[in-house]
PDB file of C-alpha atoms in Angstrom:
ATOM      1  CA  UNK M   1      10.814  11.857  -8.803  1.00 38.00           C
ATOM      2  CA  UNK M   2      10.238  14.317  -5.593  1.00 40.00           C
ATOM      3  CA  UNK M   3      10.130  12.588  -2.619  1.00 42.00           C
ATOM      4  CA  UNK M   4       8.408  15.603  -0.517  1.00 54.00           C
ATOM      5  CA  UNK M   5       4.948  13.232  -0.973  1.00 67.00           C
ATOM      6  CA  UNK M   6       5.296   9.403  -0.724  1.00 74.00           C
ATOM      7  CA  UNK M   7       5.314   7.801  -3.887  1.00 85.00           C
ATOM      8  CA  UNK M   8       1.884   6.443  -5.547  1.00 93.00           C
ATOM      9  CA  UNK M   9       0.652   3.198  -4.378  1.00 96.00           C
ATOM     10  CA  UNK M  10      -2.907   3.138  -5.914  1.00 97.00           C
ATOM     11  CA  UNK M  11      -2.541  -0.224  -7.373  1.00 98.00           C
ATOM     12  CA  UNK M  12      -0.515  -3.008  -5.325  1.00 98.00           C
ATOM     13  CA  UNK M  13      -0.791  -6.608  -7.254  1.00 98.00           C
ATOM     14  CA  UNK M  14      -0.362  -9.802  -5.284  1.00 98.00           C
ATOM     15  CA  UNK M  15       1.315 -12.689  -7.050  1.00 97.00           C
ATOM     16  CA  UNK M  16       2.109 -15.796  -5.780  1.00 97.00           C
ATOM     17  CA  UNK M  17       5.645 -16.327  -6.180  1.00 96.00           C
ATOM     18  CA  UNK M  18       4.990 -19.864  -8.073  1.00 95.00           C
ATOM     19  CA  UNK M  19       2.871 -18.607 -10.890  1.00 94.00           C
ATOM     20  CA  UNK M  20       5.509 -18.300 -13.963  1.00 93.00           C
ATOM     21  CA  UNK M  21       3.188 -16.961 -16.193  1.00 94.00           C
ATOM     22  CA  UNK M  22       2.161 -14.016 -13.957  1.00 94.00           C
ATOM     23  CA  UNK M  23       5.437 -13.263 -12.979  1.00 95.00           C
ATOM     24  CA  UNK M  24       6.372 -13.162 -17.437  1.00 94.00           C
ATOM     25  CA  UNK M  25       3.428 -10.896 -17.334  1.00 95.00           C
ATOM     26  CA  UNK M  26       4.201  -8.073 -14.841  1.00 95.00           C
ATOM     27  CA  UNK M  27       5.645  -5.969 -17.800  1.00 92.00           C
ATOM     28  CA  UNK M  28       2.555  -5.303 -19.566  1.00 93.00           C
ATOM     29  CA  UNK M  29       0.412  -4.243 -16.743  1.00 96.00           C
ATOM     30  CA  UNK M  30      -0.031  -0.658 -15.037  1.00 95.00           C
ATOM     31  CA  UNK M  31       0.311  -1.392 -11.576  1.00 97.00           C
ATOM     32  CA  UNK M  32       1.901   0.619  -8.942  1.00 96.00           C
ATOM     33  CA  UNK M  33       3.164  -2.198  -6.521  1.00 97.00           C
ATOM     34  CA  UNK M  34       3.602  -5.790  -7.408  1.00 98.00           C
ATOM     35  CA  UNK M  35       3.642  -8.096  -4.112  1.00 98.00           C
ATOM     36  CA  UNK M  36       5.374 -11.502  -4.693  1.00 98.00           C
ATOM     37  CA  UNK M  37       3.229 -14.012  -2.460  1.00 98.00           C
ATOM     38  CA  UNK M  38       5.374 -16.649  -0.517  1.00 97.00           C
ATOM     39  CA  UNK M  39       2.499 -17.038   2.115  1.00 96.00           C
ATOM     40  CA  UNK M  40      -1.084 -17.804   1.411  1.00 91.00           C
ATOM     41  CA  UNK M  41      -0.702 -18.605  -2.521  1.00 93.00           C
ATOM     42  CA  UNK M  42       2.156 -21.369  -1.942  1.00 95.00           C
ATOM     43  CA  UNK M  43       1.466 -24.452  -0.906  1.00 95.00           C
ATOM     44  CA  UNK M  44       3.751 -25.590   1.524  1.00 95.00           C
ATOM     45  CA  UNK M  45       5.631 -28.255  -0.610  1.00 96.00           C
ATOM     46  CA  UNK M  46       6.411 -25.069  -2.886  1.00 96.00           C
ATOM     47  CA  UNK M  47       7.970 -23.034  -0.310  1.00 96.00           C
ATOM     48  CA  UNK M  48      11.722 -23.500  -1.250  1.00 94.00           C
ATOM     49  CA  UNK M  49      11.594 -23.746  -4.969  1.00 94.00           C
ATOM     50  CA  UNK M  50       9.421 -20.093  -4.690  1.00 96.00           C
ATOM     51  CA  UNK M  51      12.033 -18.184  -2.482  1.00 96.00           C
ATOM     52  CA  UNK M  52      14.400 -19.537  -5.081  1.00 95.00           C
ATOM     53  CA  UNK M  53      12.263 -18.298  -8.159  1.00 95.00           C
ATOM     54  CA  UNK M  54      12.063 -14.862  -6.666  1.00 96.00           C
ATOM     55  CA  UNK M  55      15.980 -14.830  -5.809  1.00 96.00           C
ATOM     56  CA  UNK M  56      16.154 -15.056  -9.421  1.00 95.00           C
ATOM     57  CA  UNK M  57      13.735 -12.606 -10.176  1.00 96.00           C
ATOM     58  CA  UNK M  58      15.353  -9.955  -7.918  1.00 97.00           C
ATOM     59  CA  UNK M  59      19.094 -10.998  -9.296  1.00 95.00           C
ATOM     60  CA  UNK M  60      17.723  -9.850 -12.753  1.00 93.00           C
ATOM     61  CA  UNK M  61      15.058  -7.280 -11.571  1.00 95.00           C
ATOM     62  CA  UNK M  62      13.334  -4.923 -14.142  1.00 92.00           C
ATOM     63  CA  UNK M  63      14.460  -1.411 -14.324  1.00 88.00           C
ATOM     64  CA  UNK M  64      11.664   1.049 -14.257  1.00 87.00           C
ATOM     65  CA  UNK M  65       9.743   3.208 -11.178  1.00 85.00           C
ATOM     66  CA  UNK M  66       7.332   0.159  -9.847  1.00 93.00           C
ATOM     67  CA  UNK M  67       7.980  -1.221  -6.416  1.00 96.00           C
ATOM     68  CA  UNK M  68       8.676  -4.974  -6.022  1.00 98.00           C
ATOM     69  CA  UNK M  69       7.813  -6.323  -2.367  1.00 98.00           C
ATOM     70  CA  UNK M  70       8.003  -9.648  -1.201  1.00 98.00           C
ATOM     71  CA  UNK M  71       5.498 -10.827   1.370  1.00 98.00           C
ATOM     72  CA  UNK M  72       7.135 -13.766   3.782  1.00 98.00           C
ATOM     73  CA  UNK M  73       5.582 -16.230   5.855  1.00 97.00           C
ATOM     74  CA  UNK M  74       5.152 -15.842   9.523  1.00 95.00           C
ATOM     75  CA  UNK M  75       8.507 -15.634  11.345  1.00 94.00           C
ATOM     76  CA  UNK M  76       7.102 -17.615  13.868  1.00 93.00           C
ATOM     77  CA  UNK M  77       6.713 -20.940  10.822  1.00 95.00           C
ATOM     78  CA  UNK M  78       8.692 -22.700   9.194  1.00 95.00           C
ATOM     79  CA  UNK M  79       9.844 -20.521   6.586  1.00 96.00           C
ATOM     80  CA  UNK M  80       9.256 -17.062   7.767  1.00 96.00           C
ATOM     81  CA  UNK M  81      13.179 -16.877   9.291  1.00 96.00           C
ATOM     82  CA  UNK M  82      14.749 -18.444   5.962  1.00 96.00           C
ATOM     83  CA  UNK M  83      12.304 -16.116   3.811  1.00 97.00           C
ATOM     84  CA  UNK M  84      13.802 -13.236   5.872  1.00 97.00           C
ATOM     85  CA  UNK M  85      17.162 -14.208   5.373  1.00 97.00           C
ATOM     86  CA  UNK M  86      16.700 -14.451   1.584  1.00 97.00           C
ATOM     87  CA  UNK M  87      15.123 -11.232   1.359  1.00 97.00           C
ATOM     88  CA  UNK M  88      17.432  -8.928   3.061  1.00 96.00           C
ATOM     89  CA  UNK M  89      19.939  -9.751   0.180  1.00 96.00           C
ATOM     90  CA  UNK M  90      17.812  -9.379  -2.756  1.00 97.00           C
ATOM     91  CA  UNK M  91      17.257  -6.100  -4.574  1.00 96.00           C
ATOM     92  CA  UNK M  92      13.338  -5.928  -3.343  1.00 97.00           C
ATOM     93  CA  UNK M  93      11.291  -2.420  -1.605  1.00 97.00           C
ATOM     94  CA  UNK M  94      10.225  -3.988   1.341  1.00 97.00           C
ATOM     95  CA  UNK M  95       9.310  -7.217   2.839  1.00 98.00           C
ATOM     96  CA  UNK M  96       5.479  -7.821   4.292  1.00 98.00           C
ATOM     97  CA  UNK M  97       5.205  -9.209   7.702  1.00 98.00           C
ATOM     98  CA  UNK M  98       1.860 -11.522   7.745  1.00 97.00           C
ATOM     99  CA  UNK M  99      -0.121 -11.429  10.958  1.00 95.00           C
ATOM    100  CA  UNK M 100       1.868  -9.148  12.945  1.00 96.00           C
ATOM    101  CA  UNK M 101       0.419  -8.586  16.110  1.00 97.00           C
ATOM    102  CA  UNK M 102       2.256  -5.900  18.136  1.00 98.00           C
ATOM    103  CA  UNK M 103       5.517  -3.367  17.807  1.00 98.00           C
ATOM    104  CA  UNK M 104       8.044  -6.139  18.544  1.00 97.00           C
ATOM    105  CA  UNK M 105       7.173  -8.277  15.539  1.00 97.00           C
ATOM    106  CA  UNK M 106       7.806  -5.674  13.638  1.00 97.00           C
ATOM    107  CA  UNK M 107      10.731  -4.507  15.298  1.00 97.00           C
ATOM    108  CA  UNK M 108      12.583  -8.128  15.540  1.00 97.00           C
ATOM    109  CA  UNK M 109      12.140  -8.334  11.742  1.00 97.00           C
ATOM    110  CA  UNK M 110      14.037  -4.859  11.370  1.00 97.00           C
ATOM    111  CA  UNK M 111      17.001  -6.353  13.806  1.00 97.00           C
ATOM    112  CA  UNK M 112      16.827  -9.255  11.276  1.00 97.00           C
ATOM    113  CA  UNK M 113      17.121  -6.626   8.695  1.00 97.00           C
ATOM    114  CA  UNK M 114      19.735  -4.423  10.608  1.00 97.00           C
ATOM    115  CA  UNK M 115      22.139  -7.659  11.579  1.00 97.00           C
ATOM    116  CA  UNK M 116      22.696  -8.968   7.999  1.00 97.00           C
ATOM    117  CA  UNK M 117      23.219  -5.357   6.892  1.00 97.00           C
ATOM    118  CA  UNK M 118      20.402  -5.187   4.370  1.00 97.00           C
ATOM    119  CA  UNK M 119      19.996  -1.114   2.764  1.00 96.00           C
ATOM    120  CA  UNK M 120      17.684   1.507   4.580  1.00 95.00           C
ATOM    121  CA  UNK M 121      15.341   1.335   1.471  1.00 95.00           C
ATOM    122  CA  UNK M 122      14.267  -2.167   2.086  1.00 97.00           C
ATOM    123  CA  UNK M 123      11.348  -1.183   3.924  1.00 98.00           C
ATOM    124  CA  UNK M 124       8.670  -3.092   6.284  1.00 98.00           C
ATOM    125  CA  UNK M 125       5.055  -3.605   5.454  1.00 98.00           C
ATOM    126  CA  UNK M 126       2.676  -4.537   7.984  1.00 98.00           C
ATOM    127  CA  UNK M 127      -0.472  -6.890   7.163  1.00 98.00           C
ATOM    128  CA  UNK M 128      -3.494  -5.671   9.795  1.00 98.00           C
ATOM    129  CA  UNK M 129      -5.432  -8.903   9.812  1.00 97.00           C
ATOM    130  CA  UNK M 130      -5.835 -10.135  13.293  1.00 97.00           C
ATOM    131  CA  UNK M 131      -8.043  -8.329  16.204  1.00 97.00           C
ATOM    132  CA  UNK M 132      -4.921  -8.011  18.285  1.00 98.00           C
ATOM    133  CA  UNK M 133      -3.346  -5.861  15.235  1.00 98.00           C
ATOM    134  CA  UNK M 134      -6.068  -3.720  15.101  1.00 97.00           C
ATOM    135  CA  UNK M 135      -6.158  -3.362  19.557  1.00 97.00           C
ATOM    136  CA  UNK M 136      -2.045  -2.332  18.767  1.00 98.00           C
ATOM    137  CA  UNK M 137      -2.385  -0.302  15.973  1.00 98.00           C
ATOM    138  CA  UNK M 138      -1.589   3.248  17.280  1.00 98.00           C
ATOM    139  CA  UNK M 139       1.562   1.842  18.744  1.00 98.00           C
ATOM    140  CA  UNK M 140       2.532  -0.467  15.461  1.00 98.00           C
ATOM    141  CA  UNK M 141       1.696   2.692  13.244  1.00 98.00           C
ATOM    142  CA  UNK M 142       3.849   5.223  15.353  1.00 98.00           C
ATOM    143  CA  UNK M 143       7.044   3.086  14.610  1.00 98.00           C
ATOM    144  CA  UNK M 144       6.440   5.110  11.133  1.00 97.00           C
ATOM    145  CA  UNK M 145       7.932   7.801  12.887  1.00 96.00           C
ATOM    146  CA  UNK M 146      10.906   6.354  13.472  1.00 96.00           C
ATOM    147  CA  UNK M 147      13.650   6.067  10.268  1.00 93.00           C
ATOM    148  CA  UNK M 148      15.258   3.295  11.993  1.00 96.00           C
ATOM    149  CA  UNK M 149      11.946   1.239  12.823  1.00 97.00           C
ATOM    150  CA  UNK M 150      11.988   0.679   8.169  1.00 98.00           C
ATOM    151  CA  UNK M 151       8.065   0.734   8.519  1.00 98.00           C
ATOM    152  CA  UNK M 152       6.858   2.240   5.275  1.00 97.00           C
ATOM    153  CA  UNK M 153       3.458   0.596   4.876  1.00 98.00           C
ATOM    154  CA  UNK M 154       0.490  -1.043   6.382  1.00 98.00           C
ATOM    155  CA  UNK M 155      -2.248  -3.372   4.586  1.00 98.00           C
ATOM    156  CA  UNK M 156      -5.825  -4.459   5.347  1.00 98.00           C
ATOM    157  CA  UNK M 157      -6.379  -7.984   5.857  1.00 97.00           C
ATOM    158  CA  UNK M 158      -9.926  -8.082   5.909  1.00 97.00           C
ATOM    159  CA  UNK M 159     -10.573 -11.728   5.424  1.00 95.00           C
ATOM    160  CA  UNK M 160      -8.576 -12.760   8.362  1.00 96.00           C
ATOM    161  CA  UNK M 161      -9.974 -10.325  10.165  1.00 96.00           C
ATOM    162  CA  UNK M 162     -13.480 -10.983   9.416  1.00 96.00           C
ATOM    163  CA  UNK M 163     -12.730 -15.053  10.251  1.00 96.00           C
ATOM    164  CA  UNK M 164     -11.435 -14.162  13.799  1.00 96.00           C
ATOM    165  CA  UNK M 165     -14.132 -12.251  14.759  1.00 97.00           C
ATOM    166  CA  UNK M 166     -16.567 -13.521  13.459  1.00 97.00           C
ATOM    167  CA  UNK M 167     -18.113  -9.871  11.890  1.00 97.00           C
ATOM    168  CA  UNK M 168     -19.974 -10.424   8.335  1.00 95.00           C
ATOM    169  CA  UNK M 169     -17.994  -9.392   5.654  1.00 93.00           C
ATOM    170  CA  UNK M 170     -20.929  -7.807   3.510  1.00 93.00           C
ATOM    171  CA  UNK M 171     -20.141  -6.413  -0.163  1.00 91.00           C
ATOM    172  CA  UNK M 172     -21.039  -3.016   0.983  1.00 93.00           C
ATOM    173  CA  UNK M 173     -18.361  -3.870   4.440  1.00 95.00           C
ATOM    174  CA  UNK M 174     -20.696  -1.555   6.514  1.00 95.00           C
ATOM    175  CA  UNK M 175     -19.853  -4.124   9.705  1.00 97.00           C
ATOM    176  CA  UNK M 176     -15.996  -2.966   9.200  1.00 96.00           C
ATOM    177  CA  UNK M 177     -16.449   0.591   8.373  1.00 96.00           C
ATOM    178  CA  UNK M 178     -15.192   1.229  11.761  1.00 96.00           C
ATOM    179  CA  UNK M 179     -12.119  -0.407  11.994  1.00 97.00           C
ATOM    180  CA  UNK M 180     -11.359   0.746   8.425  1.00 98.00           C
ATOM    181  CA  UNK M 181     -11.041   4.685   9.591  1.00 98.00           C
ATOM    182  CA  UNK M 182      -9.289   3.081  12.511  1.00 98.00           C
ATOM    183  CA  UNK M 183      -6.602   1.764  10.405  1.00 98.00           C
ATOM    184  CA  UNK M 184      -6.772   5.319   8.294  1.00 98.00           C
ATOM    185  CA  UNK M 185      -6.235   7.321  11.172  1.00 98.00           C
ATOM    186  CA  UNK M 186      -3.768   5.100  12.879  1.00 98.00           C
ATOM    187  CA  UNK M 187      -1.545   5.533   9.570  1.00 98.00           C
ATOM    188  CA  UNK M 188      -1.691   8.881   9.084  1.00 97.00           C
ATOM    189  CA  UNK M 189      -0.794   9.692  12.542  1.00 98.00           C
ATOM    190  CA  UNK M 190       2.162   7.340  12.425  1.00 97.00           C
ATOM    191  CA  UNK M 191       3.116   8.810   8.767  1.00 96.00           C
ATOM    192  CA  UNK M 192       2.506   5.697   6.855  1.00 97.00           C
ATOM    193  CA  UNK M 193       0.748   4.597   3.786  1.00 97.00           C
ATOM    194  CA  UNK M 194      -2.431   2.461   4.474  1.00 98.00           C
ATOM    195  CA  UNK M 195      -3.851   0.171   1.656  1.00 98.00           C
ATOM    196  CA  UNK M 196      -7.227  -1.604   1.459  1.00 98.00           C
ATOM    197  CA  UNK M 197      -8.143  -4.996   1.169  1.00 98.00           C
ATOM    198  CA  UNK M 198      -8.420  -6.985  -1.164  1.00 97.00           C
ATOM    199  CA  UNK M 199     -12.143  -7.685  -3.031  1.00 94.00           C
ATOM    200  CA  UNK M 200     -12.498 -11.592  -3.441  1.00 89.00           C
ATOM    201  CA  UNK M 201     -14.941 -11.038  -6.553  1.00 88.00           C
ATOM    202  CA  UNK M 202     -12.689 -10.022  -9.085  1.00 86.00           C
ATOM    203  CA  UNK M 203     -15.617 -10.613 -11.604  1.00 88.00           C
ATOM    204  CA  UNK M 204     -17.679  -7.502 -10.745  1.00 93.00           C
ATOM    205  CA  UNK M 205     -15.717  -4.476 -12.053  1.00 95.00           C
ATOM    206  CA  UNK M 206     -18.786  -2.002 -11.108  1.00 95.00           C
ATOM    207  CA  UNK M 207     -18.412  -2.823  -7.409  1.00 95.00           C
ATOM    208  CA  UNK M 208     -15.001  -3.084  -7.152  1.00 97.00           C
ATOM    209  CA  UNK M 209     -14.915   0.609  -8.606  1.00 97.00           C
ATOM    210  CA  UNK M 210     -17.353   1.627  -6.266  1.00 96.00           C
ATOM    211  CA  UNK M 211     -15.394   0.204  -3.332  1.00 97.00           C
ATOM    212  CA  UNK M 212     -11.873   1.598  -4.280  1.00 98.00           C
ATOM    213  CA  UNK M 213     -13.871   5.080  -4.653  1.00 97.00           C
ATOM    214  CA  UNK M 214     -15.167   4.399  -0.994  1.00 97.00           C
ATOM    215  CA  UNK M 215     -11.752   3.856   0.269  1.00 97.00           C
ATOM    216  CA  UNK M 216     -10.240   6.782  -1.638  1.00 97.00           C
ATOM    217  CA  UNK M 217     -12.862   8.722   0.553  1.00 96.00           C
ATOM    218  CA  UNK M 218     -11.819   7.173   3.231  1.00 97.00           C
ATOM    219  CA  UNK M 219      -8.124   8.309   3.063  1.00 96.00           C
ATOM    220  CA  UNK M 220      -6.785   5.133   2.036  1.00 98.00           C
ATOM    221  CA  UNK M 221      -3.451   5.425  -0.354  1.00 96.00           C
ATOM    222  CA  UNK M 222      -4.431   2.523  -2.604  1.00 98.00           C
ATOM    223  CA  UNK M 223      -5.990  -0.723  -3.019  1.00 98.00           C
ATOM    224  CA  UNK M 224      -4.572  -4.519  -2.689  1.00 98.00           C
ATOM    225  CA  UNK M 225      -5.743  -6.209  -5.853  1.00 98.00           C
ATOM    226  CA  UNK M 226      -5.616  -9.741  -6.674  1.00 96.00           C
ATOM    227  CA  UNK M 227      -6.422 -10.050 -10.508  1.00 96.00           C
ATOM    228  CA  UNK M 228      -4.818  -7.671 -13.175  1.00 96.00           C
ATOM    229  CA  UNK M 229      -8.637  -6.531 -14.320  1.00 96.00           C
ATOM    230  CA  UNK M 230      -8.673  -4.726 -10.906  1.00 97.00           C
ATOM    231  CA  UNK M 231      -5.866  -2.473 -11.747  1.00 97.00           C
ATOM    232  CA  UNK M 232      -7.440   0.146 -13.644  1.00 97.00           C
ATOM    233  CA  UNK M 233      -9.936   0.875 -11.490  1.00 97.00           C
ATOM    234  CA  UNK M 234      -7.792   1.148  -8.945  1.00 98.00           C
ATOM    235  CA  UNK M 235      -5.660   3.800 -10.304  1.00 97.00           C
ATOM    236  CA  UNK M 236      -8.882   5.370 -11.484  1.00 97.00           C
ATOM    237  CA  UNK M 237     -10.147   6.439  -7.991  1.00 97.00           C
ATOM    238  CA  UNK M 238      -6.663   6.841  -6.036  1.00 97.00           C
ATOM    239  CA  UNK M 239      -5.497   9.583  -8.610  1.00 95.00           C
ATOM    240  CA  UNK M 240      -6.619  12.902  -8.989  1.00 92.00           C
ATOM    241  CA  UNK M 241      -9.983  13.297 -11.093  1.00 90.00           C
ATOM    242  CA  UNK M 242      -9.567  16.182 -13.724  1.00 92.00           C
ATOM    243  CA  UNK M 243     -12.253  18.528 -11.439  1.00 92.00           C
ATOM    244  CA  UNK M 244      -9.459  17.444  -8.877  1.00 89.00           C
ATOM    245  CA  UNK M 245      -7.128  19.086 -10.688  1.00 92.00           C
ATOM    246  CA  UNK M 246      -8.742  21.609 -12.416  1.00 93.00           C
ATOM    247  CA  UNK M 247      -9.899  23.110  -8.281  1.00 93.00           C
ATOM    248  CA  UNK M 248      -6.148  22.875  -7.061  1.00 93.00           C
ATOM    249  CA  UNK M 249      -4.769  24.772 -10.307  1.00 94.00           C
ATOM    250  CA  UNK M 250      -7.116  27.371  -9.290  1.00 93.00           C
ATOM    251  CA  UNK M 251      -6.157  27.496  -5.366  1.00 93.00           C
ATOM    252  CA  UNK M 252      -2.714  27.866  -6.795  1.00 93.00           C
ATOM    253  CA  UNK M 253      -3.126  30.489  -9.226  1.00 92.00           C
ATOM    254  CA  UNK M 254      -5.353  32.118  -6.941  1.00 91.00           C
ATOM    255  CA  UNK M 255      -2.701  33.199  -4.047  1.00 92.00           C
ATOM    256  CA  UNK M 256      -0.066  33.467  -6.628  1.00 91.00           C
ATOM    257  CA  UNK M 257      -1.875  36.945  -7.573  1.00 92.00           C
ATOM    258  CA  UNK M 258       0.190  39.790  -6.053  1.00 91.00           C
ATOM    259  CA  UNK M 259      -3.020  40.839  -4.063  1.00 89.00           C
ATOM    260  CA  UNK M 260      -2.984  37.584  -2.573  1.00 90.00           C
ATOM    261  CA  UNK M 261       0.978  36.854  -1.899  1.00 84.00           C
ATOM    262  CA  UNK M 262       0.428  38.452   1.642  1.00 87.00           C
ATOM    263  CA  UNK M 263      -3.106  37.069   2.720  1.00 90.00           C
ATOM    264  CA  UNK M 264      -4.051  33.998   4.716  1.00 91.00           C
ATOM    265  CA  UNK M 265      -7.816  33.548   3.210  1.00 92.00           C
ATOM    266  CA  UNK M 266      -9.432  34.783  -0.004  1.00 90.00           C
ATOM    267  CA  UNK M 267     -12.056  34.426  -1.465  1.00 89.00           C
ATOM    268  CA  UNK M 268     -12.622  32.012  -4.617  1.00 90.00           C
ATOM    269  CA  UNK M 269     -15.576  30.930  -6.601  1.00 87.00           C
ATOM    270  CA  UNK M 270     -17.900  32.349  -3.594  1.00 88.00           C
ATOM    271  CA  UNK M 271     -16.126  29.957  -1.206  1.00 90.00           C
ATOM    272  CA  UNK M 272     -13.179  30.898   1.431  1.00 92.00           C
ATOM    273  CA  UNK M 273     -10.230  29.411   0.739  1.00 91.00           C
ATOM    274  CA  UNK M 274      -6.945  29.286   3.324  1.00 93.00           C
ATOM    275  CA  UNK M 275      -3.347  28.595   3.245  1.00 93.00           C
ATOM    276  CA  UNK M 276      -4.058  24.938   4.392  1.00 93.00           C
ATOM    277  CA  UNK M 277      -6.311  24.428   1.273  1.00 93.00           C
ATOM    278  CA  UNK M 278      -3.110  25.650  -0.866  1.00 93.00           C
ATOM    279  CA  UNK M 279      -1.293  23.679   0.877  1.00 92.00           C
ATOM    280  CA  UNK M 280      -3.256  20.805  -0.115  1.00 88.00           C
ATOM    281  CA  UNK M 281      -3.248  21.774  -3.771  1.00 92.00           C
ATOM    282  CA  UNK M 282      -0.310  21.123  -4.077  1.00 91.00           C
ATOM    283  CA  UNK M 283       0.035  17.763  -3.001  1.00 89.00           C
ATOM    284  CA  UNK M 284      -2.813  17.394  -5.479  1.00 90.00           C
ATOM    285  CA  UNK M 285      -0.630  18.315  -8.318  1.00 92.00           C
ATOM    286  CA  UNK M 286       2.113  17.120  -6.799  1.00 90.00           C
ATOM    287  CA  UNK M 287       0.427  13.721  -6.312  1.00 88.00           C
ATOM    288  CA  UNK M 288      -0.627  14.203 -10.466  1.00 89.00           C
ATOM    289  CA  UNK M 289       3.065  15.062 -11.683  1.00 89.00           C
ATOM    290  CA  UNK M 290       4.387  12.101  -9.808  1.00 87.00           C
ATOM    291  CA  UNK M 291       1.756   9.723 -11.323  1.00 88.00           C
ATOM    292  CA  UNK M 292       2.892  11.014 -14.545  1.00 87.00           C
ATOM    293  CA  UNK M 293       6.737  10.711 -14.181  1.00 84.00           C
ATOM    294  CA  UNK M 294       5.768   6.553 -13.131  1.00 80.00           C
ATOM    295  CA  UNK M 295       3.468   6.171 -15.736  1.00 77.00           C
ATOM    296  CA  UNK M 296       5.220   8.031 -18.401  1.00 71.00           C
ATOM    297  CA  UNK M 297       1.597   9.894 -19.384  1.00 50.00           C
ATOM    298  CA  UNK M 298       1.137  13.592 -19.856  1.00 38.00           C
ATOM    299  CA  UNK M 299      -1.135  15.442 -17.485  1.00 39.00           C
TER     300      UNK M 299
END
């Protein structure tokens, strides 16, 4: 697989680390990411036995192209530090930090990380879900400059966000349309991946497809989804559409014409076309060729 673009996330699955029948599951379903859930979907009696239920997971993890990441609890609970621990030995892509607030959070987990000598591809994900994230989030997201810093990934926590301020969460989000391209643009200028929230209502398909195509538009790099019906629509809208594909071909062809091997703009279809719009094609098709190596589907 290249590794010039960062690999698909379109469809990241939550789990919670207790649910057996899930977890025998995960084979038969198309999903980019699958997030094991020690937080929010284990009650805290069920702590323990679910770090020890993904320990065994990860000792006998599936071979294949999907990421497995592991979101802890809080370092600052009581089982954030042990979940840590435990992690940095297993055979996981990346660990999610719940509620982090500023750079340090982040970059005491990666000492954590660093100190029991845990690989370089065990990467940090960040969970935006509290208003002091989002008042940090330049800073947090520039640490995705950094090699060293591990961040690879940041994720929308909308529902937690929406509770401490107190801003409606309406199904069309219009309220936190704002801080959503501030979390896009934050990411991108730190070099990260930025996924959307989940969408609670895992019953209506239609507007869950019309929300991941909002956040596609928005620049996200996938969506969080919390029920496996949610998947396809998910990869639906965060891969390349065939008129996607069919205008980047073009751009391609176009300036690989001898006429056009020394020019900076041409002209195509009636519409002026530059070397940054080539240069965007083929991510495109990069993006589709990659999808297809994961997915094991012909383009």
């Amino acid at each position: 697989m290249s590794h010039s673009l960062p690999r698909p996330r379109r469809s990241v699955l939550f789990v919670p680390a207790t649910n057996e029948k899930a977890i025998a599951k995960l084979s038969q379903l198309a999903c980019d990411t699958v997030i094991f859930d020690l937080e929010d979907a284990v009650l805290p009696e069920q702590k323990a036995a679910a770090r020890d239920r993904l320990a065994k997971f990860f000792a006998e993890r599936p071979a294949g192209a999907r990421e497995y990441v592991v979101r802890i609890n809080g370092l600052k609970s009581a089982w954030g530090a042990d979940d840590l621990a435990a992690a940095s030995g297993w055979a996981t892509d990346g660990v999610v930090l719940p509620k982090i607030e500023t750079p340090r959070d982040l970059l005491e987990a990666n000492d954590v990380l660093d100190e029991a000598d845990a690989p370089d591809t065990l990467k940090l994900w960040a969970m935006i879900e509290t208003p002091r994230a989002l008042v940090n989030l330049a800073a947090i997201a520039e640490l995705g400059r950094d090699p060293s810093a591990r961040l690879s990934c940041l994720i929308a926590g909308l529902n937690d966000l929406a509770k401490d301020t107190g801003v409606k969460l309406t199904p069309d989000r219009r309220y936190l349309q704002p801080w959503l391209m501030q979390m896009v643009l934050c990411a991108r200028a730190g070099g990260v991946d930025m996924l959307d929230s989940v969408s609670n209502d895992f019953r209506d398909l239609d507007a869950f497809a019309a929300e991941c195509g909002e956040a596609a538009a928005m620049g996200f790099s996938g969506k969080t989804v919390i029920h496996p019906a949610q998947i396809g629509p998910a990869n639906a809208a965060f891969s390349p559409s065939a008129e996607a594909l069919a205008e980047a071909r073009a751009v391609v062809d176009a300036f690989a014409l001898p006429d056009n091997a020394s020019r900076g703009v041409i002209s195509l279809g009636g519409k002026m076309v530059e070397r940054l719009h080539l240069v965007q094609a083929e991510k495109v098709l990069a993006r589709a060729a990659m999808i297809a190596e994961m997915t094991g589907d012909e383009k």
